[in-house]
Amino acid sequence: MSLFHRKKEVSLPTERLLPQHIGIIMDGNGRWAKRRGLPRQAGHGYGARVFRTITKYCEKIGIRYVTVYAFSTENWRRPQEEVDAIMNLLRDYLRESLRDFQKENIRTRFIGEREALAPDIRALIEEAESSTAHKTGMVLNIALNYGGRDELVHAMRSLAEEVKAGRLSPEEIDETRISDRLYTAGQPDPDMILRPSGEYRLSNFMIWQAAYSEYVFQDILWPDYRQKDLDAALEEYARRNRRFGGI
Ligand code: IPE
Ligand code: IPE
Ligand code: MG
């Protein structure tokens, strides 16, 4: 049962009903830059700054899990120059976070297929994860080379291997066993998924986990996204009536 429901049961009418897990599709960097006559890469730079402030704000207000979509399995289709710029921003973030984020009580994790990433990025990711593994505050999942379908393919392969080895029968495959093989194993599903930039789609983000998520689409480009926009999304979320198929 989500925090939303527990809070509702104890009826705290004036208190904000916070989602336990927020998914954020950080979109609109390229359009933001283009409107200013800047190269798309500049938009990613501003977007990276917004990512830092918004995730810290989430931790401050008591959100337990945040998953940000940083780079999809489909984003490799972009020009090499843009992909390189995004990977360089990631390097900067990781190096900086290894120094500065030690102050934060945030546990950083990466979800997505790592094999395709540069070896130095993989090493930085592992360091970021291991050096924050003991943190007790918010869990921050950074979705990098992540695709919801790719995640399900991996889960299905792993189940098939177990069936083949005789450790599992097909009848034993259920929703829990599938969830347990996703990158987000052990975490609650996102209660709310935010997508700024005016696009109304998931673009392969957490397609299994999003079964009962509340979507909040906002017509703001990610580099313009501020704390007040998150507050507005949280207010919208608190007004929703989640039924999960019941009445
Ligand atoms: C999101 O911004 C960042 C990534 C996908 C890496 P975009 O780069 O998609 O920006 P738009 O949607 O083209 O404006
Ligand atoms: C989704 O945005 C991926 C990320 C934000 C990392 P895209 O910009 O890649 O999605 P589409 O192409 O508009 O669906
Ligand atoms: Mg986009």
PDB file of C-alpha atoms and ligand atoms in Angstrom:
ATOM      1  CA  MET A   1       0.000   0.000   0.000  1.00  0.00           C
ATOM      2  CA  SER A   2       1.405   3.344  -0.967  1.00  0.00           C
ATOM      3  CA  LEU A   3       2.159   6.262   1.289  1.00  0.00           C
ATOM      4  CA  PHE A   4      -0.674   8.074  -0.459  1.00  0.00           C
ATOM      5  CA  HIS A   5      -3.205   5.609   0.870  1.00  0.00           C
ATOM      6  CA  ARG A   6      -1.746   5.333   4.329  1.00  0.00           C
ATOM      7  CA  LYS A   7      -1.870   9.107   4.660  1.00  0.00           C
ATOM      8  CA  LYS A   8      -5.386   9.167   3.327  1.00  0.00           C
ATOM      9  CA  GLU A   9      -6.526   6.639   5.910  1.00  0.00           C
ATOM     10  CA  VAL A  10      -5.266   8.766   8.772  1.00  0.00           C
ATOM     11  CA  SER A  11      -6.915  11.718   6.982  1.00  0.00           C
ATOM     12  CA  LEU A  12      -4.535  14.629   7.059  1.00  0.00           C
ATOM     13  CA  PRO A  13      -6.642  16.956   4.939  1.00  0.00           C
ATOM     14  CA  THR A  14      -4.320  19.918   4.683  1.00  0.00           C
ATOM     15  CA  GLU A  15      -1.118  17.913   4.268  1.00  0.00           C
ATOM     16  CA  ARG A  16       0.297  17.208   0.881  1.00  0.00           C
ATOM     17  CA  LEU A  17      -0.120  13.572  -0.105  1.00  0.00           C
ATOM     18  CA  LEU A  18       3.362  12.858  -1.294  1.00  0.00           C
ATOM     19  CA  PRO A  19       4.203  10.173  -3.800  1.00  0.00           C
ATOM     20  CA  GLN A  20       6.743   7.698  -2.500  1.00  0.00           C
ATOM     21  CA  HIS A  21       8.387   7.224  -5.896  1.00  0.00           C
ATOM     22  CA  ILE A  22       8.560   9.832  -8.682  1.00  0.00           C
ATOM     23  CA  GLY A  23       9.707   9.082 -12.225  1.00  0.00           C
ATOM     24  CA  ILE A  24      10.925  12.057 -14.251  1.00  0.00           C
ATOM     25  CA  ILE A  25      11.327  12.097 -18.031  1.00  0.00           C
ATOM     26  CA  MET A  26      13.749  15.007 -18.367  1.00  0.00           C
ATOM     27  CA  ASP A  27      12.751  16.225 -21.810  1.00  0.00           C
ATOM     28  CA  GLY A  28      13.002  19.396 -23.867  1.00  0.00           C
ATOM     29  CA  ASN A  29      16.701  20.298 -23.608  1.00  0.00           C
ATOM     30  CA  GLY A  30      17.220  20.465 -27.368  1.00  0.00           C
ATOM     31  CA  ARG A  31      14.186  22.680 -28.043  1.00  0.00           C
ATOM     32  CA  TRP A  32      15.127  24.962 -25.166  1.00  0.00           C
ATOM     33  CA  ALA A  33      18.577  25.526 -26.703  1.00  0.00           C
ATOM     34  CA  LYS A  34      17.245  25.947 -30.229  1.00  0.00           C
ATOM     35  CA  ARG A  35      14.851  28.667 -29.120  1.00  0.00           C
ATOM     36  CA  ARG A  36      17.836  30.584 -27.827  1.00  0.00           C
ATOM     37  CA  GLY A  37      19.890  30.029 -30.945  1.00  0.00           C
ATOM     38  CA  LEU A  38      22.242  27.737 -29.004  1.00  0.00           C
ATOM     39  CA  PRO A  39      23.513  24.270 -29.953  1.00  0.00           C
ATOM     40  CA  ARG A  40      21.434  21.396 -28.514  1.00  0.00           C
ATOM     41  CA  GLN A  41      24.375  20.466 -26.277  1.00  0.00           C
ATOM     42  CA  ALA A  42      23.956  23.738 -24.379  1.00  0.00           C
ATOM     43  CA  GLY A  43      20.434  22.638 -23.500  1.00  0.00           C
ATOM     44  CA  HIS A  44      21.779  19.407 -22.042  1.00  0.00           C
ATOM     45  CA  GLY A  45      24.192  21.441 -19.910  1.00  0.00           C
ATOM     46  CA  TYR A  46      21.356  23.507 -18.436  1.00  0.00           C
ATOM     47  CA  GLY A  47      19.246  20.385 -18.076  1.00  0.00           C
ATOM     48  CA  ALA A  48      22.001  18.753 -16.037  1.00  0.00           C
ATOM     49  CA  ARG A  49      21.962  21.699 -13.611  1.00  0.00           C
ATOM     50  CA  VAL A  50      18.195  21.455 -13.217  1.00  0.00           C
ATOM     51  CA  PHE A  51      18.563  17.734 -12.572  1.00  0.00           C
ATOM     52  CA  ARG A  52      20.889  18.488  -9.640  1.00  0.00           C
ATOM     53  CA  THR A  53      18.579  21.059  -8.038  1.00  0.00           C
ATOM     54  CA  ILE A  54      15.358  19.110  -8.536  1.00  0.00           C
ATOM     55  CA  THR A  55      16.739  15.833  -7.172  1.00  0.00           C
ATOM     56  CA  LYS A  56      18.114  17.623  -4.095  1.00  0.00           C
ATOM     57  CA  TYR A  57      14.738  19.289  -3.613  1.00  0.00           C
ATOM     58  CA  CYS A  58      12.995  15.895  -3.793  1.00  0.00           C
ATOM     59  CA  GLU A  59      15.251  14.586  -1.037  1.00  0.00           C
ATOM     60  CA  LYS A  60      14.594  17.684   1.059  1.00  0.00           C
ATOM     61  CA  ILE A  61      10.815  17.337   0.929  1.00  0.00           C
ATOM     62  CA  GLY A  62      10.909  13.651   1.808  1.00  0.00           C
ATOM     63  CA  ILE A  63      10.469  11.769  -1.467  1.00  0.00           C
ATOM     64  CA  ARG A  64      11.829   8.239  -0.982  1.00  0.00           C
ATOM     65  CA  TYR A  65      12.645   7.246  -4.581  1.00  0.00           C
ATOM     66  CA  VAL A  66      13.292   9.296  -7.701  1.00  0.00           C
ATOM     67  CA  THR A  67      14.014   7.760 -11.095  1.00  0.00           C
ATOM     68  CA  VAL A  68      15.248  10.129 -13.786  1.00  0.00           C
ATOM     69  CA  TYR A  69      15.363   9.241 -17.461  1.00  0.00           C
ATOM     70  CA  ALA A  70      18.741  10.506 -18.641  1.00  0.00           C
ATOM     71  CA  PHE A  71      19.467   8.498 -21.811  1.00  0.00           C
ATOM     72  CA  SER A  72      17.301   5.912 -23.532  1.00  0.00           C
ATOM     73  CA  THR A  73      18.265   2.835 -25.543  1.00  0.00           C
ATOM     74  CA  GLU A  74      16.939   4.796 -28.538  1.00  0.00           C
ATOM     75  CA  ASN A  75      18.980   7.951 -27.902  1.00  0.00           C
ATOM     76  CA  TRP A  76      22.018   6.374 -29.636  1.00  0.00           C
ATOM     77  CA  ARG A  77      20.230   7.330 -32.861  1.00  0.00           C
ATOM     78  CA  ARG A  78      21.244  10.945 -32.304  1.00  0.00           C
ATOM     79  CA  PRO A  79      24.307  12.491 -33.971  1.00  0.00           C
ATOM     80  CA  GLN A  80      27.557  11.231 -32.448  1.00  0.00           C
ATOM     81  CA  GLU A  81      28.464  14.768 -31.405  1.00  0.00           C
ATOM     82  CA  GLU A  82      25.331  15.050 -29.263  1.00  0.00           C
ATOM     83  CA  VAL A  83      25.781  11.586 -27.732  1.00  0.00           C
ATOM     84  CA  ASP A  84      29.384  12.482 -26.855  1.00  0.00           C
ATOM     85  CA  ALA A  85      28.276  15.756 -25.259  1.00  0.00           C
ATOM     86  CA  ILE A  86      25.706  13.937 -23.087  1.00  0.00           C
ATOM     87  CA  MET A  87      28.298  11.343 -22.017  1.00  0.00           C
ATOM     88  CA  ASN A  88      30.739  14.131 -21.126  1.00  0.00           C
ATOM     89  CA  LEU A  89      28.124  15.834 -18.968  1.00  0.00           C
ATOM     90  CA  LEU A  90      27.591  12.523 -17.250  1.00  0.00           C
ATOM     91  CA  ARG A  91      31.345  12.204 -16.601  1.00  0.00           C
ATOM     92  CA  ASP A  92      31.353  15.701 -15.060  1.00  0.00           C
ATOM     93  CA  TYR A  93      28.348  14.888 -12.896  1.00  0.00           C
ATOM     94  CA  LEU A  94      29.830  11.627 -11.669  1.00  0.00           C
ATOM     95  CA  ARG A  95      33.231  13.131 -10.834  1.00  0.00           C
ATOM     96  CA  GLU A  96      31.600  16.036  -9.067  1.00  0.00           C
ATOM     97  CA  SER A  97      29.116  13.864  -7.217  1.00  0.00           C
ATOM     98  CA  LEU A  98      31.895  11.618  -5.959  1.00  0.00           C
ATOM     99  CA  ARG A  99      33.340  14.707  -4.283  1.00  0.00           C
ATOM    100  CA  ASP A 100      30.293  16.770  -3.326  1.00  0.00           C
ATOM    101  CA  PHE A 101      27.370  14.401  -3.057  1.00  0.00           C
ATOM    102  CA  GLN A 102      28.998  12.704  -0.097  1.00  0.00           C
ATOM    103  CA  LYS A 103      27.335  15.487   1.852  1.00  0.00           C
ATOM    104  CA  GLU A 104      23.888  14.450   0.657  1.00  0.00           C
ATOM    105  CA  ASN A 105      22.043  11.522   2.120  1.00  0.00           C
ATOM    106  CA  ILE A 106      21.188  10.191  -1.354  1.00  0.00           C
ATOM    107  CA  ARG A 107      21.826   6.658  -2.523  1.00  0.00           C
ATOM    108  CA  THR A 108      22.649   6.748  -6.231  1.00  0.00           C
ATOM    109  CA  ARG A 109      21.916   3.784  -8.472  1.00  0.00           C
ATOM    110  CA  PHE A 110      22.031   3.340 -12.227  1.00  0.00           C
ATOM    111  CA  ILE A 111      19.453   1.397 -14.200  1.00  0.00           C
ATOM    112  CA  GLY A 112      19.941   0.332 -17.806  1.00  0.00           C
ATOM    113  CA  GLU A 113      22.327  -1.740 -19.898  1.00  0.00           C
ATOM    114  CA  ARG A 114      25.900  -0.865 -18.901  1.00  0.00           C
ATOM    115  CA  GLU A 115      27.803  -2.996 -21.379  1.00  0.00           C
ATOM    116  CA  ALA A 116      27.468  -0.392 -24.139  1.00  0.00           C
ATOM    117  CA  LEU A 117      28.919   2.422 -22.026  1.00  0.00           C
ATOM    118  CA  ALA A 118      32.557   3.561 -22.127  1.00  0.00           C
ATOM    119  CA  PRO A 119      34.754   1.703 -19.575  1.00  0.00           C
ATOM    120  CA  ASP A 120      35.633   4.889 -17.666  1.00  0.00           C
ATOM    121  CA  ILE A 121      31.932   5.764 -17.291  1.00  0.00           C
ATOM    122  CA  ARG A 122      31.202   2.258 -16.050  1.00  0.00           C
ATOM    123  CA  ALA A 123      33.953   2.565 -13.476  1.00  0.00           C
ATOM    124  CA  LEU A 124      32.610   5.950 -12.305  1.00  0.00           C
ATOM    125  CA  ILE A 125      29.088   4.535 -12.067  1.00  0.00           C
ATOM    126  CA  GLU A 126      30.293   1.641  -9.935  1.00  0.00           C
ATOM    127  CA  GLU A 127      32.174   4.037  -7.692  1.00  0.00           C
ATOM    128  CA  ALA A 128      29.135   6.328  -7.338  1.00  0.00           C
ATOM    129  CA  GLU A 129      26.985   3.340  -6.405  1.00  0.00           C
ATOM    130  CA  SER A 130      29.389   1.774  -3.944  1.00  0.00           C
ATOM    131  CA  SER A 131      30.293   5.063  -2.257  1.00  0.00           C
ATOM    132  CA  THR A 132      26.625   5.904  -1.620  1.00  0.00           C
ATOM    133  CA  ALA A 133      25.374   2.366  -0.874  1.00  0.00           C
ATOM    134  CA  HIS A 134      25.292   3.038   2.869  1.00  0.00           C
ATOM    135  CA  LYS A 135      23.139   6.194   2.553  1.00  0.00           C
ATOM    136  CA  THR A 136      19.797   6.004   4.266  1.00  0.00           C
ATOM    137  CA  GLY A 137      17.926   8.848   2.535  1.00  0.00           C
ATOM    138  CA  MET A 138      16.360   9.049  -0.891  1.00  0.00           C
ATOM    139  CA  VAL A 139      17.204   6.479  -3.563  1.00  0.00           C
ATOM    140  CA  LEU A 140      18.075   8.149  -6.865  1.00  0.00           C
ATOM    141  CA  ASN A 141      17.906   5.852  -9.897  1.00  0.00           C
ATOM    142  CA  ILE A 142      19.547   7.320 -12.976  1.00  0.00           C
ATOM    143  CA  ALA A 143      18.207   5.594 -16.093  1.00  0.00           C
ATOM    144  CA  LEU A 144      21.075   5.464 -18.537  1.00  0.00           C
ATOM    145  CA  ASN A 145      20.993   3.434 -21.736  1.00  0.00           C
ATOM    146  CA  TYR A 146      17.670   2.365 -20.278  1.00  0.00           C
ATOM    147  CA  GLY A 147      14.690   1.009 -22.188  1.00  0.00           C
ATOM    148  CA  GLY A 148      11.597  -0.529 -20.645  1.00  0.00           C
ATOM    149  CA  ARG A 149      11.404  -3.168 -23.362  1.00  0.00           C
ATOM    150  CA  ASP A 150      15.105  -3.953 -23.053  1.00  0.00           C
ATOM    151  CA  GLU A 151      14.614  -4.367 -19.304  1.00  0.00           C
ATOM    152  CA  LEU A 152      11.802  -6.873 -19.926  1.00  0.00           C
ATOM    153  CA  VAL A 153      13.896  -8.781 -22.472  1.00  0.00           C
ATOM    154  CA  HIS A 154      16.615  -9.201 -19.835  1.00  0.00           C
ATOM    155  CA  ALA A 155      14.075 -10.329 -17.251  1.00  0.00           C
ATOM    156  CA  MET A 156      12.584 -12.882 -19.641  1.00  0.00           C
ATOM    157  CA  ARG A 157      15.991 -14.253 -20.605  1.00  0.00           C
ATOM    158  CA  SER A 158      16.883 -14.685 -16.970  1.00  0.00           C
ATOM    159  CA  LEU A 159      13.612 -16.538 -16.280  1.00  0.00           C
ATOM    160  CA  ALA A 160      14.127 -18.719 -19.351  1.00  0.00           C
ATOM    161  CA  GLU A 161      17.619 -19.658 -18.109  1.00  0.00           C
ATOM    162  CA  GLU A 162      16.158 -20.756 -14.795  1.00  0.00           C
ATOM    163  CA  VAL A 163      13.471 -22.824 -16.484  1.00  0.00           C
ATOM    164  CA  LYS A 164      16.091 -24.394 -18.727  1.00  0.00           C
ATOM    165  CA  ALA A 165      18.240 -25.251 -15.723  1.00  0.00           C
ATOM    166  CA  GLY A 166      15.230 -26.905 -14.062  1.00  0.00           C
ATOM    167  CA  ARG A 167      15.135 -24.470 -11.136  1.00  0.00           C
ATOM    168  CA  LEU A 168      11.789 -22.958 -12.110  1.00  0.00           C
ATOM    169  CA  SER A 169       8.651 -24.245 -13.814  1.00  0.00           C
ATOM    170  CA  PRO A 170       6.757 -22.029 -16.317  1.00  0.00           C
ATOM    171  CA  GLU A 171       3.732 -22.065 -13.988  1.00  0.00           C
ATOM    172  CA  GLU A 172       5.809 -20.414 -11.297  1.00  0.00           C
ATOM    173  CA  ILE A 173       6.404 -17.334 -13.444  1.00  0.00           C
ATOM    174  CA  ASP A 174       4.222 -14.624 -11.977  1.00  0.00           C
ATOM    175  CA  GLU A 175       4.209 -10.829 -11.659  1.00  0.00           C
ATOM    176  CA  THR A 176       6.441 -10.867  -8.587  1.00  0.00           C
ATOM    177  CA  ARG A 177       9.069 -13.027 -10.282  1.00  0.00           C
ATOM    178  CA  ILE A 178       9.116 -10.672 -13.260  1.00  0.00           C
ATOM    179  CA  SER A 179       9.319  -7.541 -11.047  1.00  0.00           C
ATOM    180  CA  ASP A 180      12.171  -9.159  -9.122  1.00  0.00           C
ATOM    181  CA  ARG A 181      14.237  -9.375 -12.298  1.00  0.00           C
ATOM    182  CA  LEU A 182      13.864  -5.733 -13.300  1.00  0.00           C
ATOM    183  CA  TYR A 183      16.497  -3.100 -12.541  1.00  0.00           C
ATOM    184  CA  THR A 184      14.104  -1.673  -9.946  1.00  0.00           C
ATOM    185  CA  ALA A 185      13.748  -4.972  -8.036  1.00  0.00           C
ATOM    186  CA  GLY A 186      12.765  -4.364  -4.437  1.00  0.00           C
ATOM    187  CA  GLN A 187      11.592  -0.793  -5.050  1.00  0.00           C
ATOM    188  CA  PRO A 188       7.984   0.399  -5.120  1.00  0.00           C
ATOM    189  CA  ASP A 189       6.511   1.251  -8.532  1.00  0.00           C
ATOM    190  CA  PRO A 190       6.492   4.967  -9.397  1.00  0.00           C
ATOM    191  CA  ASP A 191       3.373   6.629  -7.986  1.00  0.00           C
ATOM    192  CA  MET A 192       3.757   9.613 -10.282  1.00  0.00           C
ATOM    193  CA  ILE A 193       5.549  10.026 -13.609  1.00  0.00           C
ATOM    194  CA  LEU A 194       6.345  13.561 -14.726  1.00  0.00           C
ATOM    195  CA  ARG A 195       6.998  14.559 -18.280  1.00  0.00           C
ATOM    196  CA  PRO A 196       7.733  18.172 -19.015  1.00  0.00           C
ATOM    197  CA  SER A 197       8.255  19.546 -22.567  1.00  0.00           C
ATOM    198  CA  GLY A 198       4.691  19.126 -23.818  1.00  0.00           C
ATOM    199  CA  GLU A 199       5.088  15.541 -25.111  1.00  0.00           C
ATOM    200  CA  TYR A 200       2.441  13.038 -24.042  1.00  0.00           C
ATOM    201  CA  ARG A 201       4.196   9.681 -24.124  1.00  0.00           C
ATOM    202  CA  LEU A 202       6.371   7.369 -22.051  1.00  0.00           C
ATOM    203  CA  SER A 203       9.057   6.833 -24.703  1.00  0.00           C
ATOM    204  CA  ASN A 204       9.892   3.382 -23.316  1.00  0.00           C
ATOM    205  CA  PHE A 205      10.252   4.554 -19.697  1.00  0.00           C
ATOM    206  CA  MET A 206       9.360   2.048 -16.945  1.00  0.00           C
ATOM    207  CA  ILE A 207       6.628   0.457 -19.025  1.00  0.00           C
ATOM    208  CA  TRP A 208       6.075  -2.435 -16.610  1.00  0.00           C
ATOM    209  CA  GLN A 209       6.339  -0.361 -13.430  1.00  0.00           C
ATOM    210  CA  ALA A 210       4.043   2.393 -14.769  1.00  0.00           C
ATOM    211  CA  ALA A 211       0.933   0.175 -14.840  1.00  0.00           C
ATOM    212  CA  TYR A 212      -0.822   2.304 -12.191  1.00  0.00           C
ATOM    213  CA  SER A 213       1.315   5.443 -12.138  1.00  0.00           C
ATOM    214  CA  GLU A 214      -0.322   8.852 -12.220  1.00  0.00           C
ATOM    215  CA  TYR A 215       0.984  10.835 -15.192  1.00  0.00           C
ATOM    216  CA  VAL A 216       1.566  14.553 -14.951  1.00  0.00           C
ATOM    217  CA  PHE A 217       2.439  16.220 -18.248  1.00  0.00           C
ATOM    218  CA  GLN A 218       3.680  19.786 -18.049  1.00  0.00           C
ATOM    219  CA  ASP A 219       4.218  22.220 -20.858  1.00  0.00           C
ATOM    220  CA  ILE A 220       7.626  23.393 -19.636  1.00  0.00           C
ATOM    221  CA  LEU A 221      10.986  22.570 -21.180  1.00  0.00           C
ATOM    222  CA  TRP A 222      13.246  20.744 -18.719  1.00  0.00           C
ATOM    223  CA  PRO A 223      15.931  23.495 -18.457  1.00  0.00           C
ATOM    224  CA  ASP A 224      13.131  25.883 -17.345  1.00  0.00           C
ATOM    225  CA  TYR A 225      11.813  23.442 -14.728  1.00  0.00           C
ATOM    226  CA  ARG A 226      11.832  24.857 -11.190  1.00  0.00           C
ATOM    227  CA  GLN A 227      10.804  23.789  -7.685  1.00  0.00           C
ATOM    228  CA  LYS A 228       7.442  25.522  -8.111  1.00  0.00           C
ATOM    229  CA  ASP A 229       6.723  23.288 -11.108  1.00  0.00           C
ATOM    230  CA  LEU A 230       7.384  20.207  -9.015  1.00  0.00           C
ATOM    231  CA  ASP A 231       5.143  21.647  -6.297  1.00  0.00           C
ATOM    232  CA  ALA A 232       2.390  22.106  -8.898  1.00  0.00           C
ATOM    233  CA  ALA A 233       2.812  18.477 -10.010  1.00  0.00           C
ATOM    234  CA  LEU A 234       2.636  17.274  -6.403  1.00  0.00           C
ATOM    235  CA  GLU A 235      -0.540  19.257  -5.858  1.00  0.00           C
ATOM    236  CA  GLU A 236      -2.025  17.744  -8.978  1.00  0.00           C
ATOM    237  CA  TYR A 237      -1.030  14.277  -7.733  1.00  0.00           C
ATOM    238  CA  ALA A 238      -2.649  14.884  -4.345  1.00  0.00           C
ATOM    239  CA  ARG A 239      -5.946  15.653  -6.111  1.00  0.00           C
ATOM    240  CA  ARG A 240      -5.978  12.379  -8.031  1.00  0.00           C
ATOM    241  CA  ASN A 241      -8.168   9.502  -6.968  1.00  0.00           C
ATOM    242  CA  ARG A 242      -6.175   6.288  -7.306  1.00  0.00           C
ATOM    243  CA  ARG A 243      -8.413   3.262  -7.523  1.00  0.00           C
ATOM    244  CA  PHE A 244      -6.145   0.431  -8.713  1.00  0.00           C
ATOM    245  CA  GLY A 245      -9.116  -1.207 -10.390  1.00  0.00           C
ATOM    246  CA  GLY A 246     -11.306  -0.992  -7.310  1.00  0.00           C
ATOM    247  CA  ILE A 247     -14.031   1.524  -6.697  1.00  0.00           C
TER     248      ILE A 247
HETATM  249  C1  IPE B   1      16.032  15.286 -23.186  1.00  0.00           C
HETATM  250  O1  IPE B   1      15.987  16.390 -24.019  1.00  0.00           O
HETATM  251  C2  IPE B   1      17.425  14.765 -22.968  1.00  0.00           C
HETATM  252  C3  IPE B   1      17.717  13.481 -23.638  1.00  0.00           C
HETATM  253  C4  IPE B   1      16.880  12.778 -24.332  1.00  0.00           C
HETATM  254  C5  IPE B   1      19.069  12.998 -23.519  1.00  0.00           C
HETATM  255  P1  IPE B   1      15.951  16.248 -25.586  1.00  0.00           P
HETATM  256  O2  IPE B   1      17.349  16.216 -26.095  1.00  0.00           O
HETATM  257  O3  IPE B   1      15.121  15.090 -25.999  1.00  0.00           O
HETATM  258  O4  IPE B   1      15.271  17.590 -26.019  1.00  0.00           O
HETATM  259  P2  IPE B   1      14.170  17.789 -27.146  1.00  0.00           P
HETATM  260  O5  IPE B   1      13.037  16.874 -26.804  1.00  0.00           O
HETATM  261  O6  IPE B   1      14.814  17.436 -28.436  1.00  0.00           O
HETATM  262  O7  IPE B   1      13.794  19.222 -27.056  1.00  0.00           O
HETATM  263  C1  IPE B   2      12.970  10.350 -23.736  1.00  0.00           C
HETATM  264  O1  IPE B   2      13.023  11.509 -24.461  1.00  0.00           O
HETATM  265  C2  IPE B   2      14.325   9.988 -23.221  1.00  0.00           C
HETATM  266  C3  IPE B   2      14.882  10.875 -22.224  1.00  0.00           C
HETATM  267  C4  IPE B   2      14.330  11.936 -21.721  1.00  0.00           C
HETATM  268  C5  IPE B   2      16.188  10.504 -21.747  1.00  0.00           C
HETATM  269  P1  IPE B   2      13.182  11.518 -26.051  1.00  0.00           P
HETATM  270  O2  IPE B   2      13.301  12.940 -26.435  1.00  0.00           O
HETATM  271  O3  IPE B   2      14.278  10.614 -26.449  1.00  0.00           O
HETATM  272  O4  IPE B   2      11.807  10.886 -26.516  1.00  0.00           O
HETATM  273  P2  IPE B   2      11.021  11.030 -27.888  1.00  0.00           P
HETATM  274  O5  IPE B   2      11.993  10.712 -28.987  1.00  0.00           O
HETATM  275  O6  IPE B   2      10.530  12.434 -27.977  1.00  0.00           O
HETATM  276  O7  IPE B   2       9.896  10.059 -27.771  1.00  0.00           O
HETATM  277 MG    MG B   3      13.144  14.890 -26.393  1.00  0.00          MG
END
